[in-house]
């Protein structure tokens, strides 16, 4: 067993940059068959700095091709987080019709990002791309939205259609230190009028970052659509919470001017330690809300021992609202390719004594477990690689709590606050059948409980090579186990080099 692990396997079905530092997803947009992912990127090193927008595209959200840096920092100005909207060229300067439905083959992409100036001043800037997102022209009038403040950032532009059918753009930004979301409106993506603000609310001692606002139908009913505000919060100050950064949401109503929450508190969006800055794609097919998050935590992001890359995106997640045990909850399910990988695998049902099964995973694996806690009692899944580390998932029927623990010397070596136990109370009584989807892709562990009713996302360091899994239950009972391994790395250097050579 190795106490520390100098090598972290590169994920195979998640996006990582070929090299250097990455944090938030930026400018997520679907345009003419391609998903564009821009991201906070340091073109020059493996630590945060020189912030620019890196760029990658995918036709299926699984295989990504990395491109040249899209928006580069310059002397005195870094390019912080923001968003992109796609508009048909003809209407780009006029009305704000939805780009996704357009049959036009010309699209204008407009990016909004935060200019973070060296004098501690942050304001919103704009750039356009006429070649489908590969090259960008910053606006000569930048910054286009400026309050003269120092933590005004993360513009996310969404669309809002009035009762009379007129669609306008709405920009959400934060005054991060004030824990406020500010809303602005525009009909031409050029001039922005202040609408309203939301917050502060919830924990003090945090900054608010990367807002998004997403309309979602409750239980698929288009006549019952609610607006879900997404927020990322990062502890700051003298005694910051050691659990570090995390995401929350709050369900409410949005009338095109202001957001009115249904509740007085934020709800945790993901119960692990490593899901941050999640935002949705503009113009996704069928109006679906597809989100990507950054799988790390500001508490220790700079200490994570992967190389020559640092930072990974989560699985793309489709969001919806579902009534569970009488409460409307945000549900997150991985997009289609994950189910397709699992559908190609043969389920086996194991039952019997307490130590139910031992199986070996490639370490780039999807594991689905289905069982009835009322008959099996506590269930545990332990994962071990060649590092001195353990990941343990457990479900306790009496409390209906799901826990994910990462422990051992290799986890401690990452950062003193890296070892952790994340616990989430699943909705309901704990006596209904349970389904867990466990995605492990190198250092990225994501657990989806009951088709996305709760998620737990964590970085882990298990070492290189295969991962041995042990499944135990308290009382004899059947557990259906399906395992799909992804054997070969499918996000390759070759794609990047070919792409670089082509451009
Ligand atoms: C969130 C964040 C954003 C900012 C960016 C800078 O992780 O702090 O608020 O725009 O990262 O890299």
Short mmCIF file of C-alpha atoms and ligand atoms in Angstrom, two decimals:
data_model
loop_
_atom_site.label_atom_id
_atom_site.label_comp_id
_atom_site.label_asym_id
_atom_site.label_seq_id
_atom_site.Cartn_x
_atom_site.Cartn_y
_atom_site.Cartn_z
CA UNK A 1 0.00 0.00 0.00
CA UNK A 2 1.30 3.44 -0.85
CA UNK A 3 0.67 6.19 1.67
CA UNK A 4 0.66 8.94 -0.88
CA UNK A 5 -0.12 8.81 -4.47
CA UNK A 6 1.85 10.82 -6.97
CA UNK A 7 -0.37 9.75 -9.81
CA UNK A 8 -4.07 10.39 -10.19
CA UNK A 9 -5.65 8.60 -13.15
CA UNK A 10 -7.14 10.95 -15.73
CA UNK A 11 -10.94 10.57 -16.01
CA UNK A 12 -12.19 8.81 -19.15
CA UNK A 13 -15.80 9.94 -19.41
CA UNK A 14 -15.51 13.39 -17.86
CA UNK A 15 -13.85 16.50 -19.23
CA UNK A 16 -10.41 17.45 -17.98
CA UNK A 17 -8.07 19.90 -19.73
CA UNK A 18 -4.99 18.32 -21.29
CA UNK A 19 -2.85 20.36 -18.96
CA UNK A 20 -3.00 23.18 -16.40
CA UNK A 21 -5.55 24.60 -14.01
CA UNK A 22 -9.33 24.63 -14.57
CA UNK A 23 -12.23 25.77 -12.37
CA UNK A 24 -15.80 26.83 -13.22
CA UNK A 25 -17.68 25.83 -16.37
CA UNK A 26 -18.35 29.00 -18.41
CA UNK A 27 -20.32 29.89 -21.51
CA UNK A 28 -22.18 26.59 -21.75
CA UNK A 29 -24.11 26.64 -25.01
CA UNK A 30 -25.52 24.14 -27.50
CA UNK A 31 -25.19 25.31 -31.08
CA UNK A 32 -25.94 23.35 -34.26
CA UNK A 33 -25.17 19.90 -32.91
CA UNK A 34 -22.23 20.82 -30.69
CA UNK A 35 -22.08 21.33 -26.95
CA UNK A 36 -19.59 24.09 -26.17
CA UNK A 37 -17.87 24.12 -22.83
CA UNK A 38 -15.74 27.13 -21.91
CA UNK A 39 -14.01 27.04 -18.57
CA UNK A 40 -11.97 29.09 -16.14
CA UNK A 41 -8.45 28.26 -17.21
CA UNK A 42 -4.83 29.21 -16.55
CA UNK A 43 -3.06 28.75 -19.90
CA UNK A 44 0.28 28.99 -18.14
CA UNK A 45 0.18 26.80 -15.08
CA UNK A 46 -1.38 24.29 -12.72
CA UNK A 47 -2.45 26.90 -10.14
CA UNK A 48 -5.25 29.47 -10.26
CA UNK A 49 -4.14 32.62 -12.10
CA UNK A 50 -4.05 34.35 -15.51
CA UNK A 51 -7.73 33.49 -15.71
CA UNK A 52 -8.92 32.95 -19.26
CA UNK A 53 -11.66 30.93 -20.96
CA UNK A 54 -10.48 27.54 -22.18
CA UNK A 55 -12.73 25.80 -24.72
CA UNK A 56 -13.87 22.29 -25.56
CA UNK A 57 -16.69 20.85 -27.68
CA UNK A 58 -18.58 17.59 -27.74
CA UNK A 59 -21.30 16.08 -29.91
CA UNK A 60 -22.48 13.69 -27.18
CA UNK A 61 -21.40 15.23 -23.83
CA UNK A 62 -19.02 12.30 -23.36
CA UNK A 63 -16.17 12.66 -25.84
CA UNK A 64 -14.64 16.13 -25.69
CA UNK A 65 -12.21 17.89 -28.01
CA UNK A 66 -10.17 20.69 -26.48
CA UNK A 67 -9.55 23.78 -28.58
CA UNK A 68 -7.41 26.89 -28.42
CA UNK A 69 -8.04 29.29 -25.53
CA UNK A 70 -11.14 31.30 -26.43
CA UNK A 71 -10.75 34.45 -24.33
CA UNK A 72 -7.31 35.20 -22.98
CA UNK A 73 -6.35 37.36 -19.99
CA UNK A 74 -4.30 40.44 -20.69
CA UNK A 75 -2.28 42.91 -18.74
CA UNK A 76 -4.50 44.29 -15.99
CA UNK A 77 -7.58 42.18 -16.83
CA UNK A 78 -8.51 38.58 -16.11
CA UNK A 79 -11.51 36.89 -17.71
CA UNK A 80 -13.71 35.50 -14.94
CA UNK A 81 -16.85 33.35 -15.18
CA UNK A 82 -19.83 34.04 -17.41
CA UNK A 83 -22.17 32.66 -20.04
CA UNK A 84 -22.89 32.52 -23.76
CA UNK A 85 -26.18 32.85 -25.66
CA UNK A 86 -26.77 31.63 -29.20
CA UNK A 87 -28.98 33.73 -31.51
CA UNK A 88 -29.80 33.36 -35.18
CA UNK A 89 -27.74 35.97 -37.05
CA UNK A 90 -30.72 37.75 -38.58
CA UNK A 91 -32.37 38.43 -35.25
CA UNK A 92 -29.28 38.86 -33.14
CA UNK A 93 -29.44 42.61 -32.98
CA UNK A 94 -33.23 42.68 -32.80
CA UNK A 95 -35.71 40.56 -30.92
CA UNK A 96 -34.58 37.86 -28.57
CA UNK A 97 -36.00 34.75 -30.20
CA UNK A 98 -34.78 31.39 -28.96
CA UNK A 99 -31.76 30.15 -30.87
CA UNK A 100 -32.43 26.47 -30.33
CA UNK A 101 -35.44 26.30 -32.59
CA UNK A 102 -33.94 28.29 -35.38
CA UNK A 103 -33.57 26.67 -38.74
CA UNK A 104 -31.01 29.33 -39.74
CA UNK A 105 -27.58 27.95 -40.20
CA UNK A 106 -25.89 31.16 -39.13
CA UNK A 107 -25.61 31.72 -35.43
CA UNK A 108 -24.12 34.56 -33.48
CA UNK A 109 -22.68 33.64 -30.12
CA UNK A 110 -22.53 36.38 -27.52
CA UNK A 111 -20.42 35.88 -24.42
CA UNK A 112 -20.80 37.77 -21.17
CA UNK A 113 -17.94 37.50 -18.70
CA UNK A 114 -16.51 39.35 -15.77
CA UNK A 115 -13.55 41.58 -16.39
CA UNK A 116 -11.56 41.29 -13.16
CA UNK A 117 -9.23 44.27 -13.24
CA UNK A 118 -6.00 44.38 -11.30
CA UNK A 119 -7.22 47.35 -9.25
CA UNK A 120 -9.82 45.10 -7.54
CA UNK A 121 -12.66 46.23 -9.73
CA UNK A 122 -15.06 43.77 -11.38
CA UNK A 123 -17.56 44.54 -14.15
CA UNK A 124 -19.35 42.70 -16.96
CA UNK A 125 -17.97 42.61 -20.48
CA UNK A 126 -19.17 41.19 -23.75
CA UNK A 127 -17.62 39.47 -26.76
CA UNK A 128 -19.06 38.01 -29.94
CA UNK A 129 -18.10 35.05 -32.08
CA UNK A 130 -19.08 34.75 -35.74
CA UNK A 131 -17.31 31.46 -36.37
CA UNK A 132 -19.28 29.16 -34.08
CA UNK A 133 -17.39 29.88 -30.88
CA UNK A 134 -13.72 29.46 -31.82
CA UNK A 135 -12.61 33.08 -32.06
CA UNK A 136 -14.02 36.00 -30.12
CA UNK A 137 -14.05 39.79 -30.50
CA UNK A 138 -14.39 41.69 -27.22
CA UNK A 139 -16.74 44.69 -27.42
CA UNK A 140 -14.98 48.04 -27.81
CA UNK A 141 -17.37 49.48 -25.19
CA UNK A 142 -16.28 47.04 -22.47
CA UNK A 143 -17.10 46.83 -19.67
CA UNK A 144 -20.78 47.06 -20.65
CA UNK A 145 -22.17 46.82 -17.12
CA UNK A 146 -20.25 48.45 -14.33
CA UNK A 147 -21.23 49.41 -10.77
CA UNK A 148 -17.73 50.43 -9.77
CA UNK A 149 -17.63 47.64 -7.19
CA UNK A 150 -15.11 44.91 -6.45
CA UNK A 151 -17.12 41.66 -6.32
CA UNK A 152 -19.72 42.13 -9.07
CA UNK A 153 -19.40 39.02 -11.21
CA UNK A 154 -20.52 35.82 -12.94
CA UNK A 155 -23.11 37.05 -15.50
CA UNK A 156 -25.54 34.33 -16.55
CA UNK A 157 -27.89 35.34 -19.34
CA UNK A 158 -31.20 33.49 -19.60
CA UNK A 159 -34.37 34.06 -21.63
CA UNK A 160 -37.77 35.08 -20.30
CA UNK A 161 -40.98 35.07 -22.33
CA UNK A 162 -43.75 37.46 -21.23
CA UNK A 163 -47.46 36.56 -21.29
CA UNK A 164 -47.73 38.37 -24.63
CA UNK A 165 -45.08 36.07 -26.11
CA UNK A 166 -42.20 38.58 -26.17
CA UNK A 167 -38.89 37.05 -25.21
CA UNK A 168 -36.27 39.16 -23.44
CA UNK A 169 -32.90 38.41 -22.01
CA UNK A 170 -32.34 38.49 -18.29
CA UNK A 171 -28.86 38.66 -16.83
CA UNK A 172 -28.19 37.36 -13.32
CA UNK A 173 -25.02 38.53 -11.61
CA UNK A 174 -23.85 38.54 -8.01
CA UNK A 175 -22.54 41.12 -5.62
CA UNK A 176 -20.61 38.25 -4.10
CA UNK A 177 -19.69 39.83 -0.76
CA UNK A 178 -23.22 41.16 -0.19
CA UNK A 179 -24.76 37.70 -0.87
CA UNK A 180 -27.03 39.21 -3.47
CA UNK A 181 -28.15 38.26 -6.94
CA UNK A 182 -28.83 41.25 -9.22
CA UNK A 183 -31.18 40.91 -12.19
CA UNK A 184 -30.92 43.01 -15.37
CA UNK A 185 -32.98 42.96 -18.55
CA UNK A 186 -32.16 43.54 -22.21
CA UNK A 187 -33.93 43.09 -25.52
CA UNK A 188 -30.79 43.41 -27.68
CA UNK A 189 -28.01 41.92 -25.54
CA UNK A 190 -26.40 45.38 -25.53
CA UNK A 191 -28.07 47.69 -23.06
CA UNK A 192 -29.06 46.36 -19.68
CA UNK A 193 -31.64 47.79 -17.27
CA UNK A 194 -31.59 46.94 -13.58
CA UNK A 195 -34.65 44.92 -12.53
CA UNK A 196 -34.31 43.76 -8.94
CA UNK A 197 -32.12 42.02 -6.41
CA UNK A 198 -32.48 38.88 -4.34
CA UNK A 199 -30.79 38.23 -1.01
CA UNK A 200 -29.00 38.22 1.31
CA UNK A 201 -30.25 35.00 2.84
CA UNK A 202 -28.92 31.96 4.65
CA UNK A 203 -25.39 31.47 5.96
CA UNK A 204 -23.31 34.53 6.64
CA UNK A 205 -19.55 34.21 6.20
CA UNK A 206 -19.85 33.09 2.59
CA UNK A 207 -19.72 34.77 -0.80
CA UNK A 208 -22.37 34.04 -3.40
CA UNK A 209 -21.09 33.06 -6.83
CA UNK A 210 -22.23 31.73 -10.21
CA UNK A 211 -26.04 32.17 -10.13
CA UNK A 212 -28.40 30.55 -12.62
CA UNK A 213 -32.20 30.56 -12.92
CA UNK A 214 -33.91 27.61 -14.55
CA UNK A 215 -37.61 27.00 -15.32
CA UNK A 216 -38.56 23.39 -14.55
CA UNK A 217 -41.89 21.57 -14.77
CA UNK A 218 -43.05 19.82 -11.59
CA UNK A 219 -43.49 16.08 -12.28
CA UNK A 220 -43.38 16.83 -16.01
CA UNK A 221 -46.50 19.02 -15.91
CA UNK A 222 -45.90 22.00 -18.25
CA UNK A 223 -48.73 23.89 -16.53
CA UNK A 224 -46.85 23.77 -13.24
CA UNK A 225 -43.50 25.34 -14.00
CA UNK A 226 -41.38 26.77 -11.19
CA UNK A 227 -38.16 28.75 -11.36
CA UNK A 228 -35.17 27.31 -9.59
CA UNK A 229 -32.38 29.65 -8.52
CA UNK A 230 -28.99 27.96 -8.38
CA UNK A 231 -26.20 29.42 -6.25
CA UNK A 232 -22.66 28.53 -5.30
CA UNK A 233 -21.46 29.62 -1.87
CA UNK A 234 -17.88 29.79 -0.67
CA UNK A 235 -16.92 30.40 2.99
CA UNK A 236 -14.69 33.43 3.55
CA UNK A 237 -13.45 35.51 6.48
CA UNK A 238 -11.49 34.76 9.64
CA UNK A 239 -13.10 31.47 10.56
CA UNK A 240 -14.40 29.93 7.34
CA UNK A 241 -16.32 26.65 7.42
CA UNK A 242 -13.77 23.88 6.83
CA UNK A 243 -16.27 21.99 4.67
CA UNK A 244 -15.58 24.64 2.05
CA UNK A 245 -17.54 25.54 -1.05
CA UNK A 246 -20.88 24.01 -2.08
CA UNK A 247 -24.01 24.57 -4.15
CA UNK A 248 -27.58 25.29 -3.11
CA UNK A 249 -30.90 25.95 -4.77
CA UNK A 250 -34.19 27.60 -3.96
CA UNK A 251 -37.49 27.07 -5.78
CA UNK A 252 -39.76 30.04 -6.48
CA UNK A 253 -41.52 32.23 -9.00
CA UNK A 254 -40.01 34.66 -11.51
CA UNK A 255 -42.23 37.20 -13.25
CA UNK A 256 -39.56 38.64 -15.50
CA UNK A 257 -38.67 41.28 -12.91
CA UNK A 258 -38.08 39.68 -9.56
CA UNK A 259 -37.64 36.27 -8.01
CA UNK A 260 -39.95 35.30 -5.15
CA UNK A 261 -38.84 32.18 -3.28
CA UNK A 262 -41.29 29.55 -2.04
CA UNK A 263 -39.15 28.91 1.05
CA UNK A 264 -37.08 30.95 3.47
CA UNK A 265 -33.96 28.84 3.17
CA UNK A 266 -31.55 27.54 0.60
CA UNK A 267 -31.50 23.78 0.02
CA UNK A 268 -28.26 21.93 -0.53
CA UNK A 269 -27.95 20.88 -4.18
CA UNK A 270 -25.24 18.22 -3.89
CA UNK A 271 -24.28 16.63 -0.60
CA UNK A 272 -20.64 15.84 -1.38
CA UNK A 273 -17.66 18.16 -1.06
CA UNK A 274 -16.85 18.59 -4.72
CA UNK A 275 -19.60 20.10 -6.80
CA UNK A 276 -19.33 23.83 -7.44
CA UNK A 277 -20.17 26.61 -9.90
CA UNK A 278 -22.75 24.43 -11.68
CA UNK A 279 -24.67 26.22 -14.45
CA UNK A 280 -26.83 25.16 -17.41
CA UNK A 281 -26.39 25.19 -21.19
CA UNK A 282 -28.13 27.86 -23.24
CA UNK A 283 -30.31 26.56 -26.10
CA UNK A 284 -30.14 22.89 -25.12
CA UNK A 285 -32.34 20.65 -27.28
CA UNK A 286 -35.98 20.37 -26.11
CA UNK A 287 -35.37 23.16 -23.61
CA UNK A 288 -33.76 20.71 -21.22
CA UNK A 289 -31.80 22.00 -18.24
CA UNK A 290 -28.39 20.34 -18.57
CA UNK A 291 -25.88 21.35 -15.91
CA UNK A 292 -22.14 20.88 -15.55
CA UNK A 293 -20.31 21.58 -12.31
CA UNK A 294 -16.65 21.85 -11.34
CA UNK A 295 -15.65 18.84 -9.26
CA UNK A 296 -13.50 20.45 -6.64
CA UNK A 297 -13.63 22.64 -3.56
CA UNK A 298 -11.93 25.99 -3.04
CA UNK A 299 -10.77 24.68 0.34
CA UNK A 300 -8.16 22.41 -1.28
CA UNK A 301 -8.50 22.74 -5.07
CA UNK A 302 -4.92 24.00 -5.38
CA UNK A 303 -3.56 21.01 -3.45
CA UNK A 304 -5.13 18.25 -5.51
CA UNK A 305 -2.26 16.03 -6.72
CA UNK A 306 -3.30 15.43 -10.34
CA UNK A 307 -0.82 16.31 -13.10
CA UNK A 308 -0.32 17.79 -15.68
CA UNK A 309 -3.97 18.80 -15.34
CA UNK A 310 -5.88 20.10 -12.33
CA UNK A 311 -9.66 20.38 -12.31
CA UNK A 312 -12.46 18.24 -13.79
CA UNK A 313 -16.07 18.73 -14.80
CA UNK A 314 -18.87 16.61 -13.36
CA UNK A 315 -21.05 14.33 -15.41
CA UNK A 316 -23.57 16.43 -17.32
CA UNK A 317 -26.80 16.32 -15.32
CA UNK A 318 -30.33 16.85 -16.54
CA UNK A 319 -32.39 18.65 -13.92
CA UNK A 320 -36.10 18.30 -13.16
CA UNK A 321 -38.53 18.79 -10.28
CA UNK A 322 -40.17 15.77 -8.69
CA UNK A 323 -42.61 15.46 -5.82
CA UNK A 324 -41.14 12.98 -3.37
CA UNK A 325 -42.76 12.23 -0.01
CA UNK A 326 -44.96 15.30 -0.45
CA UNK A 327 -42.15 17.77 -1.21
CA UNK A 328 -41.03 19.18 -4.55
CA UNK A 329 -37.31 18.49 -4.94
CA UNK A 330 -34.66 19.22 -7.49
CA UNK A 331 -33.65 15.97 -9.20
CA UNK A 332 -30.41 15.50 -11.13
CA UNK A 333 -29.86 12.62 -13.52
CA UNK A 334 -26.81 11.96 -15.65
CA UNK A 335 -27.47 12.48 -19.36
CA UNK A 336 -28.16 9.67 -21.84
CA UNK A 337 -24.73 8.15 -22.43
CA UNK A 338 -24.47 7.00 -18.82
CA UNK A 339 -27.66 4.95 -19.09
CA UNK A 340 -26.47 3.62 -22.45
CA UNK A 341 -23.20 2.39 -20.95
CA UNK A 342 -25.15 0.64 -18.20
CA UNK A 343 -27.69 -0.80 -20.61
CA UNK A 344 -24.84 -2.61 -22.34
CA UNK A 345 -23.91 -4.39 -19.09
CA UNK A 346 -25.50 -7.54 -17.72
CA UNK A 347 -27.06 -7.20 -14.26
CA UNK A 348 -26.48 -9.95 -11.76
CA UNK A 349 -28.46 -10.53 -8.63
CA UNK A 350 -26.52 -11.48 -5.55
CA UNK A 351 -28.07 -12.61 -2.33
CA UNK A 352 -26.95 -14.46 0.73
CA UNK A 353 -24.66 -13.94 3.64
CA UNK A 354 -23.41 -10.63 4.98
CA UNK A 355 -20.37 -10.32 2.74
CA UNK A 356 -22.35 -10.42 -0.44
CA UNK A 357 -19.91 -9.88 -3.20
CA UNK A 358 -16.38 -8.89 -4.09
CA UNK A 359 -15.80 -7.50 -7.53
CA UNK A 360 -13.06 -5.67 -9.35
CA UNK A 361 -13.69 -2.44 -11.19
CA UNK A 362 -11.45 -0.82 -13.79
CA UNK A 363 -11.67 2.40 -11.76
CA UNK A 364 -13.53 4.02 -14.66
CA UNK A 365 -16.81 2.37 -13.86
CA UNK A 366 -20.52 2.69 -13.37
CA UNK A 367 -22.11 0.53 -10.69
CA UNK A 368 -25.84 0.32 -10.18
CA UNK A 369 -27.27 -1.27 -7.04
CA UNK A 370 -30.94 -2.02 -6.41
CA UNK A 371 -32.23 -3.48 -3.20
CA UNK A 372 -34.91 -3.31 -0.56
CA UNK A 373 -33.48 -1.91 2.68
CA UNK A 374 -36.48 -3.30 4.60
CA UNK A 375 -35.18 -6.80 3.98
CA UNK A 376 -31.40 -6.27 3.87
CA UNK A 377 -30.88 -3.73 6.64
CA UNK A 378 -27.69 -1.65 6.37
CA UNK A 379 -25.83 -1.89 3.08
CA UNK A 380 -22.18 -0.95 2.57
CA UNK A 381 -20.01 -0.66 -0.50
CA UNK A 382 -16.28 -0.30 0.09
CA UNK A 383 -13.84 0.74 -2.61
CA UNK A 384 -10.07 0.26 -2.40
CA UNK A 385 -7.26 0.84 -4.88
CA UNK A 386 -3.49 0.58 -4.48
CA UNK A 387 -3.24 3.75 -2.38
CA UNK A 388 -3.68 3.67 1.38
CA UNK A 389 -7.25 4.91 1.19
CA UNK A 390 -10.83 3.77 1.58
CA UNK A 391 -14.11 4.98 0.17
CA UNK A 392 -17.18 3.67 1.93
CA UNK A 393 -20.78 4.21 0.90
CA UNK A 394 -23.44 3.11 3.34
CA UNK A 395 -27.19 3.23 3.68
CA UNK A 396 -28.84 3.05 7.08
CA UNK A 397 -32.55 2.14 6.83
CA UNK A 398 -33.55 3.39 10.30
CA UNK A 399 -32.57 6.98 9.43
CA UNK A 400 -32.74 6.52 5.65
CA UNK A 401 -29.35 8.19 5.53
CA UNK A 402 -26.82 7.70 2.80
CA UNK A 403 -23.19 8.37 3.78
CA UNK A 404 -20.04 8.60 1.73
CA UNK A 405 -16.73 8.55 3.61
CA UNK A 406 -13.25 9.06 2.22
CA UNK A 407 -10.45 8.18 4.63
CA UNK A 408 -6.91 6.91 4.93
CA UNK A 409 -3.38 8.26 4.64
CA UNK A 410 -3.60 9.07 0.91
CA UNK A 411 -6.73 11.17 1.47
CA UNK A 412 -5.12 12.91 4.48
CA UNK A 413 -2.06 13.70 2.37
CA UNK A 414 -4.14 15.80 -0.06
CA UNK A 415 -5.12 18.37 2.59
CA UNK A 416 -6.05 18.23 6.29
CA UNK A 417 -9.68 18.97 5.36
CA UNK A 418 -9.86 16.40 2.56
CA UNK A 419 -10.92 13.32 4.59
CA UNK A 420 -14.68 13.61 5.04
CA UNK A 421 -18.02 11.97 5.66
CA UNK A 422 -20.94 13.35 3.67
CA UNK A 423 -24.38 12.33 4.88
CA UNK A 424 -27.73 12.97 3.28
CA UNK A 425 -31.15 11.98 4.59
CA UNK A 426 -33.02 10.53 1.62
CA UNK A 427 -36.65 11.55 1.27
CA UNK A 428 -39.24 9.22 2.80
CA UNK A 429 -39.08 6.53 5.43
CA UNK A 430 -36.24 4.25 4.39
CA UNK A 431 -38.49 1.31 3.72
CA UNK A 432 -38.92 1.69 -0.02
CA UNK A 433 -36.65 -0.03 -2.52
CA UNK A 434 -33.51 1.92 -3.29
CA UNK A 435 -31.46 2.41 -6.38
CA UNK A 436 -27.94 3.84 -6.31
CA UNK A 437 -25.89 4.77 -9.32
CA UNK A 438 -22.22 5.05 -8.44
CA UNK A 439 -19.99 6.63 -11.05
CA UNK A 440 -16.25 6.32 -10.40
CA UNK A 441 -13.99 7.77 -13.08
CA UNK A 442 -10.43 7.98 -11.76
CA UNK A 443 -10.65 10.53 -8.91
CA UNK A 444 -14.28 11.50 -9.60
CA UNK A 445 -16.96 9.79 -7.51
CA UNK A 446 -20.60 10.74 -8.09
CA UNK A 447 -23.47 8.96 -6.39
CA UNK A 448 -27.06 9.37 -7.61
CA UNK A 449 -29.72 8.00 -5.23
CA UNK A 450 -33.15 6.97 -6.51
CA UNK A 451 -32.82 8.41 -9.99
CA UNK A 452 -31.28 11.65 -8.82
CA UNK A 453 -33.35 12.52 -5.72
CA UNK A 454 -30.04 13.12 -3.95
CA UNK A 455 -26.47 13.33 -5.23
CA UNK A 456 -23.10 13.11 -3.51
CA UNK A 457 -20.05 14.17 -5.52
CA UNK A 458 -16.52 13.80 -4.17
CA UNK A 459 -12.96 13.74 -5.33
CA UNK A 460 -11.17 10.61 -4.14
CA UNK A 461 -7.61 9.33 -4.37
CA UNK A 462 -7.62 5.54 -4.56
CA UNK A 463 -4.41 5.12 -6.54
CA UNK A 464 -3.91 3.74 -10.00
CA UNK A 465 -5.14 0.49 -11.47
CA UNK A 466 -8.14 -1.59 -10.60
CA UNK A 467 -10.44 -0.88 -7.68
CA UNK A 468 -11.67 -3.72 -5.48
CA UNK A 469 -15.19 -3.42 -4.21
CA UNK A 470 -16.82 -5.21 -1.36
CA UNK A 471 -20.57 -5.21 -0.88
CA UNK A 472 -21.97 -6.17 2.51
CA UNK A 473 -25.48 -6.28 3.93
CA UNK A 474 -26.79 -6.79 7.41
CA UNK A 475 -29.39 -9.48 6.65
CA UNK A 476 -29.67 -11.86 3.71
CA UNK A 477 -31.55 -10.37 0.81
CA UNK A 478 -31.17 -9.89 -2.89
CA UNK A 479 -29.22 -6.98 -4.33
CA UNK A 480 -29.15 -6.43 -8.09
CA UNK A 481 -25.72 -5.28 -9.23
CA UNK A 482 -24.89 -3.93 -12.68
CA UNK A 483 -21.33 -2.94 -13.55
CA UNK A 484 -20.14 -1.17 -16.69
CA UNK A 485 -16.42 -0.53 -17.05
CA UNK A 486 -14.98 1.98 -19.48
CA UNK A 487 -11.66 0.46 -20.45
CA UNK A 488 -9.90 2.79 -22.80
CA UNK A 489 -9.27 6.49 -22.39
CA UNK A 490 -11.53 8.18 -24.89
CA UNK A 491 -10.60 11.78 -24.38
CA UNK A 492 -7.22 11.80 -26.00
CA UNK A 493 -4.28 14.01 -26.66
CA UNK A 494 -4.62 13.05 -30.33
CA UNK A 495 -7.87 14.94 -30.69
CA UNK A 496 -6.28 18.08 -29.30
CA UNK A 497 -3.22 17.86 -31.54
CA UNK A 498 -5.31 17.14 -34.62
CA UNK A 499 -7.57 20.00 -33.76
CA UNK A 500 -4.63 22.31 -33.15
CA UNK A 501 -3.12 21.33 -36.49
CA UNK A 502 -6.40 21.97 -38.27
CA UNK A 503 -6.94 25.43 -36.99
C1 LIG B 1 -16.25 30.67 -8.62
C2 LIG B 1 -15.39 31.87 -8.96
C3 LIG B 1 -16.22 32.93 -9.65
C4 LIG B 1 -15.19 33.70 -10.45
C5 LIG B 1 -14.21 32.61 -10.82
C6 LIG B 1 -12.77 33.05 -10.86
O1 LIG B 1 -15.54 29.50 -8.45
O2 LIG B 1 -14.79 32.38 -7.79
O3 LIG B 1 -16.98 33.74 -8.78
O4 LIG B 1 -15.76 34.33 -11.55
O5 LIG B 1 -14.36 31.57 -9.89
O6 LIG B 1 -11.94 32.05 -11.36
#
